[in-house]
Coordinates of C-alpha atoms and ligand atoms in Angstrom, one line a residue:
M1 CA -7.5 28.4 7.8
D2 CA -11.3 27.7 7.4
V3 CA -11.7 25.0 4.8
K4 CA -14.9 25.3 2.8
S5 CA -14.3 23.3 -0.4
V6 CA -12.5 20.0 -0.8
G7 CA -11.1 18.3 -3.9
V8 CA -11.0 14.5 -3.7
I9 CA -8.8 12.7 -6.2
G10 CA -9.8 9.1 -7.0
A11 CA -13.4 7.9 -7.0
G12 CA -12.7 4.3 -5.8
Q13 CA -13.6 2.6 -2.6
M14 CA -11.9 5.2 -0.3
G15 CA -12.5 8.3 -2.5
N16 CA -16.3 7.8 -2.7
G17 CA -16.5 7.3 1.1
I18 CA -14.4 10.4 1.7
A19 CA -16.6 12.5 -0.7
H20 CA -19.7 11.1 1.1
V21 CA -18.7 12.1 4.6
L22 CA -17.3 15.5 3.6
A23 CA -20.5 16.5 1.7
L24 CA -22.6 15.2 4.6
A25 CA -20.7 17.6 6.9
E26 CA -21.6 20.4 4.4
Y27 CA -18.3 20.8 2.6
D28 CA -18.5 21.5 -1.2
V29 CA -16.8 18.5 -2.8
L30 CA -15.2 18.2 -6.2
L31 CA -14.5 14.5 -7.0
N32 CA -12.0 13.7 -9.7
D33 CA -11.0 10.5 -11.5
V34 CA -9.5 9.6 -14.8
S35 CA -12.6 7.6 -15.8
Q36 CA -16.2 8.8 -16.2
D37 CA -17.4 5.3 -15.4
A38 CA -15.5 5.4 -12.0
L39 CA -17.1 8.8 -11.3
D40 CA -20.6 7.6 -12.2
S41 CA -20.3 4.5 -10.2
A42 CA -18.9 6.5 -7.2
V43 CA -22.0 8.7 -7.2
A44 CA -24.3 5.7 -7.4
T45 CA -22.4 4.1 -4.4
I46 CA -22.7 7.3 -2.4
E47 CA -26.4 7.5 -3.2
G48 CA -26.9 3.9 -2.1
N49 CA -24.9 4.4 1.2
L50 CA -26.8 7.6 1.9
A51 CA -30.1 5.8 1.3
R52 CA -29.0 3.1 3.7
Q53 CA -28.3 5.8 6.4
A54 CA -31.7 7.4 5.6
S55 CA -33.6 4.2 5.8
K56 CA -32.1 3.6 9.3
G57 CA -33.2 7.1 10.4
K58 CA -29.6 8.4 10.8
I59 CA -30.1 11.2 8.2
S60 CA -33.2 12.7 6.8
D61 CA -34.2 12.6 3.1
E62 CA -33.5 16.3 2.9
M63 CA -30.0 15.8 4.2
M64 CA -29.5 13.1 1.6
Q65 CA -30.5 15.3 -1.2
A66 CA -28.5 18.3 0.1
T67 CA -25.4 16.0 0.5
L68 CA -25.7 14.8 -3.1
S69 CA -26.1 18.3 -4.4
R70 CA -22.8 19.3 -2.7
I71 CA -20.9 16.7 -4.7
N72 CA -19.6 17.7 -8.2
T73 CA -17.5 15.5 -10.4
T74 CA -14.8 16.3 -12.9
L75 CA -12.3 14.5 -15.2
E76 CA -10.2 17.7 -15.1
L77 CA -7.6 17.5 -12.4
P78 CA -6.6 21.2 -12.6
Q79 CA -10.1 22.2 -11.5
L80 CA -9.2 20.9 -8.0
G81 CA -6.6 23.6 -7.7
Q82 CA -9.4 26.0 -6.8
T83 CA -10.3 24.2 -3.6
D84 CA -9.0 24.9 -0.1
L85 CA -8.0 21.3 0.7
V86 CA -7.1 18.4 -1.6
I87 CA -7.3 14.8 -0.4
E88 CA -5.6 12.4 -2.8
A89 CA -7.1 8.9 -2.7
A90 CA -5.7 7.4 -5.9
T91 CA -4.2 3.9 -6.3
E92 CA -1.7 3.0 -3.6
R93 CA 1.4 3.5 -5.9
E94 CA 4.0 6.1 -5.2
A95 CA 4.7 6.9 -8.8
I96 CA 1.0 7.5 -9.5
K97 CA 0.5 9.8 -6.5
Q98 CA 3.7 11.7 -7.3
A99 CA 2.5 12.2 -10.9
I100 CA -0.9 13.5 -9.7
F101 CA 0.7 16.1 -7.4
E102 CA 3.1 17.2 -10.1
D103 CA 0.2 17.7 -12.6
L104 CA -1.9 19.5 -10.0
Q105 CA 0.8 21.8 -8.6
P106 CA 0.7 24.6 -11.3
H107 CA -3.0 25.1 -10.8
L108 CA -3.1 25.3 -7.0
L109 CA -4.2 28.4 -5.1
P110 CA -1.4 29.6 -2.7
H111 CA -3.3 28.6 0.4
T112 CA -4.5 25.1 -0.7
I113 CA -3.5 22.3 1.6
L114 CA -2.4 19.1 -0.1
T115 CA -3.0 15.7 1.7
S116 CA -2.8 12.1 0.8
N117 CA -5.0 9.2 2.0
T118 CA -2.0 6.9 1.6
S119 CA -2.1 4.0 4.0
S120 CA 1.6 3.6 4.1
I121 CA 3.8 5.7 1.8
S122 CA 6.1 8.3 3.3
I123 CA 4.4 11.7 3.7
T124 CA 7.7 13.5 3.9
R125 CA 8.9 12.0 0.6
L126 CA 5.6 12.8 -1.2
A127 CA 5.7 16.4 0.3
S128 CA 9.3 17.0 -0.7
R129 CA 8.4 16.8 -4.4
T130 CA 5.8 19.5 -4.1
D131 CA 6.1 23.3 -3.7
R132 CA 4.5 23.3 -0.3
P133 CA 5.9 20.6 2.1
E134 CA 4.8 22.8 5.0
R135 CA 1.2 22.6 3.8
F136 CA 1.2 18.9 3.1
M137 CA 0.2 16.0 5.3
G138 CA -1.3 12.5 5.6
F139 CA -5.1 12.3 5.9
H140 CA -5.9 8.6 6.3
F141 CA -9.4 7.4 6.5
M142 CA -10.5 3.8 7.4
N143 CA -12.8 1.6 5.3
P144 CA -15.9 1.8 5.2
V145 CA -15.4 5.6 5.6
P146 CA -19.0 6.4 6.5
V147 CA -18.8 4.0 9.5
M148 CA -15.3 4.0 10.8
Q149 CA -14.6 6.6 13.6
L150 CA -10.9 7.1 13.1
V151 CA -8.8 9.4 10.9
E152 CA -5.0 9.2 11.2
L153 CA -3.3 12.6 10.7
I154 CA 0.3 12.2 9.7
R155 CA 2.7 15.2 9.8
G156 CA 5.6 15.1 7.4
I157 CA 8.9 16.5 8.7
A158 CA 8.0 20.0 7.3
T159 CA 4.3 20.1 8.0
D160 CA 3.4 23.3 9.9
E161 CA 1.1 23.6 12.9
E162 CA -1.5 25.7 11.0
T163 CA -1.9 22.9 8.4
F164 CA -2.3 20.3 11.2
K165 CA -4.9 22.5 13.0
S166 CA -6.9 23.0 9.7
C167 CA -7.0 19.3 9.0
K168 CA -7.9 18.5 12.6
A169 CA -10.8 21.0 12.4
V170 CA -12.1 19.1 9.3
V171 CA -11.9 15.7 11.1
D172 CA -13.8 17.3 14.1
R173 CA -16.5 18.6 11.8
L174 CA -16.9 15.2 10.3
G175 CA -17.7 13.9 13.8
K176 CA -14.7 11.6 13.6
T177 CA -11.7 11.2 15.9
A178 CA -8.2 12.2 14.8
A179 CA -5.2 10.1 15.9
S180 CA -1.9 11.8 15.3
A181 CA 0.8 9.5 13.9
E182 CA 4.4 10.0 13.1
D183 CA 5.6 9.6 9.6
F184 CA 7.1 6.1 9.7
P185 CA 6.1 3.2 7.4
A186 CA 2.4 2.4 7.6
F187 CA 1.8 4.8 10.5
I188 CA -0.2 3.3 13.4
V189 CA -3.2 1.3 12.2
N190 CA -1.6 -0.5 9.3
R191 CA 1.7 -1.0 11.2
I192 CA -0.3 -3.2 13.6
L193 CA -3.2 -4.5 11.4
M194 CA -1.2 -5.7 8.3
P195 CA 1.3 -7.9 10.1
M196 CA -1.7 -9.6 11.8
I197 CA -3.4 -10.1 8.4
N198 CA -0.1 -11.3 6.9
E199 CA 0.3 -13.8 9.9
A200 CA -3.2 -15.1 9.2
V201 CA -2.2 -15.8 5.6
Y202 CA 1.0 -17.6 6.9
T203 CA -1.3 -19.6 9.3
L204 CA -3.3 -20.7 6.2
Y205 CA -0.2 -21.3 4.1
E206 CA 1.3 -23.5 6.7
G207 CA -1.9 -25.5 7.1
V208 CA -2.5 -24.5 10.7
G209 CA -6.1 -23.7 9.9
S210 CA -8.5 -23.3 7.0
V211 CA -9.9 -20.0 5.8
Q212 CA -13.0 -20.6 7.8
S213 CA -11.3 -21.7 11.0
I214 CA -8.9 -18.8 11.0
D215 CA -11.6 -16.3 10.5
Q216 CA -14.0 -17.9 13.0
S217 CA -11.2 -18.1 15.6
M218 CA -10.5 -14.4 15.4
R219 CA -14.2 -13.4 15.3
L220 CA -15.2 -15.5 18.2
G221 CA -11.9 -15.7 20.1
A222 CA -10.7 -12.1 19.8
N223 CA -14.1 -10.4 19.2
H224 CA -13.0 -8.9 15.9
P225 CA -16.0 -7.8 13.8
M226 CA -14.5 -9.6 10.7
G227 CA -11.9 -12.5 10.5
P228 CA -8.5 -11.4 9.2
L229 CA -8.9 -13.1 5.8
E230 CA -12.4 -11.7 5.3
L231 CA -11.0 -8.3 6.2
A232 CA -8.1 -8.7 3.8
D233 CA -10.6 -9.4 1.0
F234 CA -12.6 -6.3 2.1
I235 CA -9.4 -4.1 2.0
G236 CA -8.1 -5.6 -1.2
L237 CA -5.2 -8.1 -1.3
D238 CA -3.2 -5.9 -3.6
T239 CA -3.4 -3.1 -1.0
C240 CA -2.4 -5.5 1.8
L241 CA 0.6 -6.7 -0.2
A242 CA 1.6 -3.1 -1.1
I243 CA 1.6 -2.2 2.6
M244 CA 3.6 -5.3 3.6
N245 CA 6.2 -4.3 1.0
V246 CA 6.4 -0.8 2.4
L247 CA 6.9 -2.2 5.9
H248 CA 9.5 -4.8 4.7
D249 CA 11.5 -2.2 2.6
G250 CA 11.1 0.7 5.0
L251 CA 12.0 -1.1 8.2
A252 CA 14.3 -3.7 6.7
D253 CA 13.1 -6.4 9.2
T254 CA 12.3 -9.9 8.0
K255 CA 9.4 -10.1 10.4
Y256 CA 7.5 -8.0 7.7
R257 CA 8.2 -10.6 4.9
P258 CA 4.9 -10.8 2.8
C259 CA 3.5 -14.3 2.8
P260 CA 4.2 -16.0 -0.6
L261 CA 0.5 -17.1 -0.6
L262 CA -0.6 -13.5 -0.4
T263 CA 1.7 -12.7 -3.4
K264 CA 0.2 -15.7 -5.3
Y265 CA -3.4 -14.5 -4.8
V266 CA -2.4 -11.0 -6.0
E267 CA -0.5 -12.5 -9.0
A268 CA -3.7 -14.4 -9.9
G269 CA -5.7 -11.2 -9.9
W270 CA -7.7 -12.6 -7.0
L271 CA -7.8 -9.3 -5.1
G272 CA -10.8 -9.9 -2.8
R273 CA -14.3 -8.4 -3.0
K274 CA -13.5 -6.0 -5.8
T275 CA -12.6 -8.8 -8.2
E276 CA -15.2 -11.1 -6.6
R277 CA -12.5 -13.6 -5.6
G278 CA -9.9 -13.7 -2.9
F279 CA -9.7 -15.9 0.2
Y280 CA -13.5 -16.2 -0.5
D281 CA -15.3 -16.5 -3.8
Y282 CA -18.1 -13.9 -3.9
R283 CA -19.7 -14.8 -7.2
G284 CA -22.5 -16.9 -5.7
E285 CA -25.1 -16.0 -3.1
T286 CA -22.9 -16.6 -0.1
P287 CA -19.1 -16.3 0.1
V288 CA -17.3 -19.7 -0.4
P289 CA -13.7 -20.2 0.9
T290 CA -11.2 -20.7 -1.9
R291 CA -8.9 -22.9 0.2
Ligands
CAA301 N1 -21.9 3.4 4.2 C1 -22.8 3.7 5.2 N2 -23.1 2.8 6.2 C2 -22.6 1.6 6.2 C3 -21.6 1.2 5.2 C4 -21.3 2.2 4.2 N3 -20.4 1.9 3.3 N4 -21.2 -0.1 5.5 C5 -21.9 -0.4 6.6 N5 -22.7 0.6 7.0 C6 -23.5 0.6 8.2 C7 -24.7 -0.3 8.2 O1 -25.8 0.3 7.6 C8 -25.0 -0.7 9.6 O2 -25.6 0.4 10.3 P1 -26.5 0.2 11.7 O3 -25.5 0.0 12.7 O4 -27.2 1.5 11.8 O5 -27.4 -1.0 11.4 C9 -23.5 -0.7 10.2 O6 -22.7 0.1 9.3 C10 -23.0 -2.1 10.3 O7 -23.1 -2.7 9.0 P2 -23.8 -4.1 8.7 O8 -24.9 -4.4 9.7 O9 -24.1 -4.2 7.3 O10 -22.6 -5.2 8.9 P3 -21.7 -5.5 10.1 O11 -22.4 -5.3 11.4 O12 -21.1 -6.8 9.8 O13 -20.6 -4.3 10.0 C11 -18.6 -3.5 9.2 C12 -19.9 -4.1 8.9 C13 -18.8 -2.1 9.8 C14 -17.8 -3.3 7.9 C15 -17.8 -4.4 10.3 O14 -17.8 -5.7 9.8 C16 -16.4 -3.9 10.6 O15 -16.2 -3.0 11.4 N6 -15.4 -4.5 10.0 C17 -14.0 -4.2 10.2 C18 -13.7 -3.0 9.4 C19 -12.3 -2.6 9.5 O16 -11.5 -3.1 10.3 N7 -11.9 -1.5 8.8 C20 -10.6 -1.0 8.8 C21 -9.8 -1.6 7.7 S1 -8.2 -1.0 7.6 C22 -8.3 0.4 6.8 O17 -9.3 0.8 6.3 C23 -7.0 1.1 6.7 C24 -6.2 0.8 5.4 O18 -5.5 1.7 5.1 C25 -6.2 -0.4 4.7

């Protein structure tokens, strides 16, 4: 199926990046959220990120304007039922995602493909509660979406080949690279990345290193663009904890035990950059380690 229009659910960190790259690749995008403020701030973020790309000569001013004009916003979820492909990028909680798919289902065109940008939740389980498990799959972008090259495509047990091919064609048109992952907890990237981040938090918890020495070690000693604690703040500590819990519950192996210090930061509401405090405090001019 030739996808022309895409509905994106959730205008947060991932949703705004997804809308940005889709519109830049000339898809008509309908961005939905439950809050008008979230929609307004997503459009402002997209405009800022497009301006950054224009100022570096990566896109022209005309492309920037055309991209913005292809993005429409709505508070009405049913309107997304008229699109060819829906990418759900709401909060990483299964009950929320399930409720969204339930509310949307009666309004869907017969051919619409449903996908989720979930970073860890079972695609097969999400799909099984819809009327179209064969036209349902995982469509997992990396953050920051306009910069990162990879998209993980995850087939549920029932996903058909046509759905996979349609989604792969979208990834190709975005100029990104698709990696096909099987539907097991956290797929490929987060199955490997999150235990590393969790181990970095244990390294801090056990006093092996400070926030600064742990991040510096991995930046300079392993050539990672960001240290693991800096990256955890960037992703969101609540998301990191949610993924560790999915790994721990789904694979029933103690090696995935979330570090108690990670849980403590999340309980404090210190979720990283988005709340201006996590392993670093971002409220001043330069980030200051919180331990
Ligand atoms: N939109 C558009 N362009 C952006 C951007 C955005 N949101 N963020 C950064 N850029 C561009 C910059 O303009 C810059 O462009 P040039 O190369 O043309 O100069 C380039 O990206 C690099 O940015 P900066 O110079 O500002 O900063 P940097 O060199 O430190 O790179 C970074 C920033 C790309 C984020 C880099 O630090 C990095 O790659 N970090 C690791 C990110 C990562 O691991 N992401 C995956 C997280 S896991 C995930 O997402 C999965 C999940 O489910 C949790």
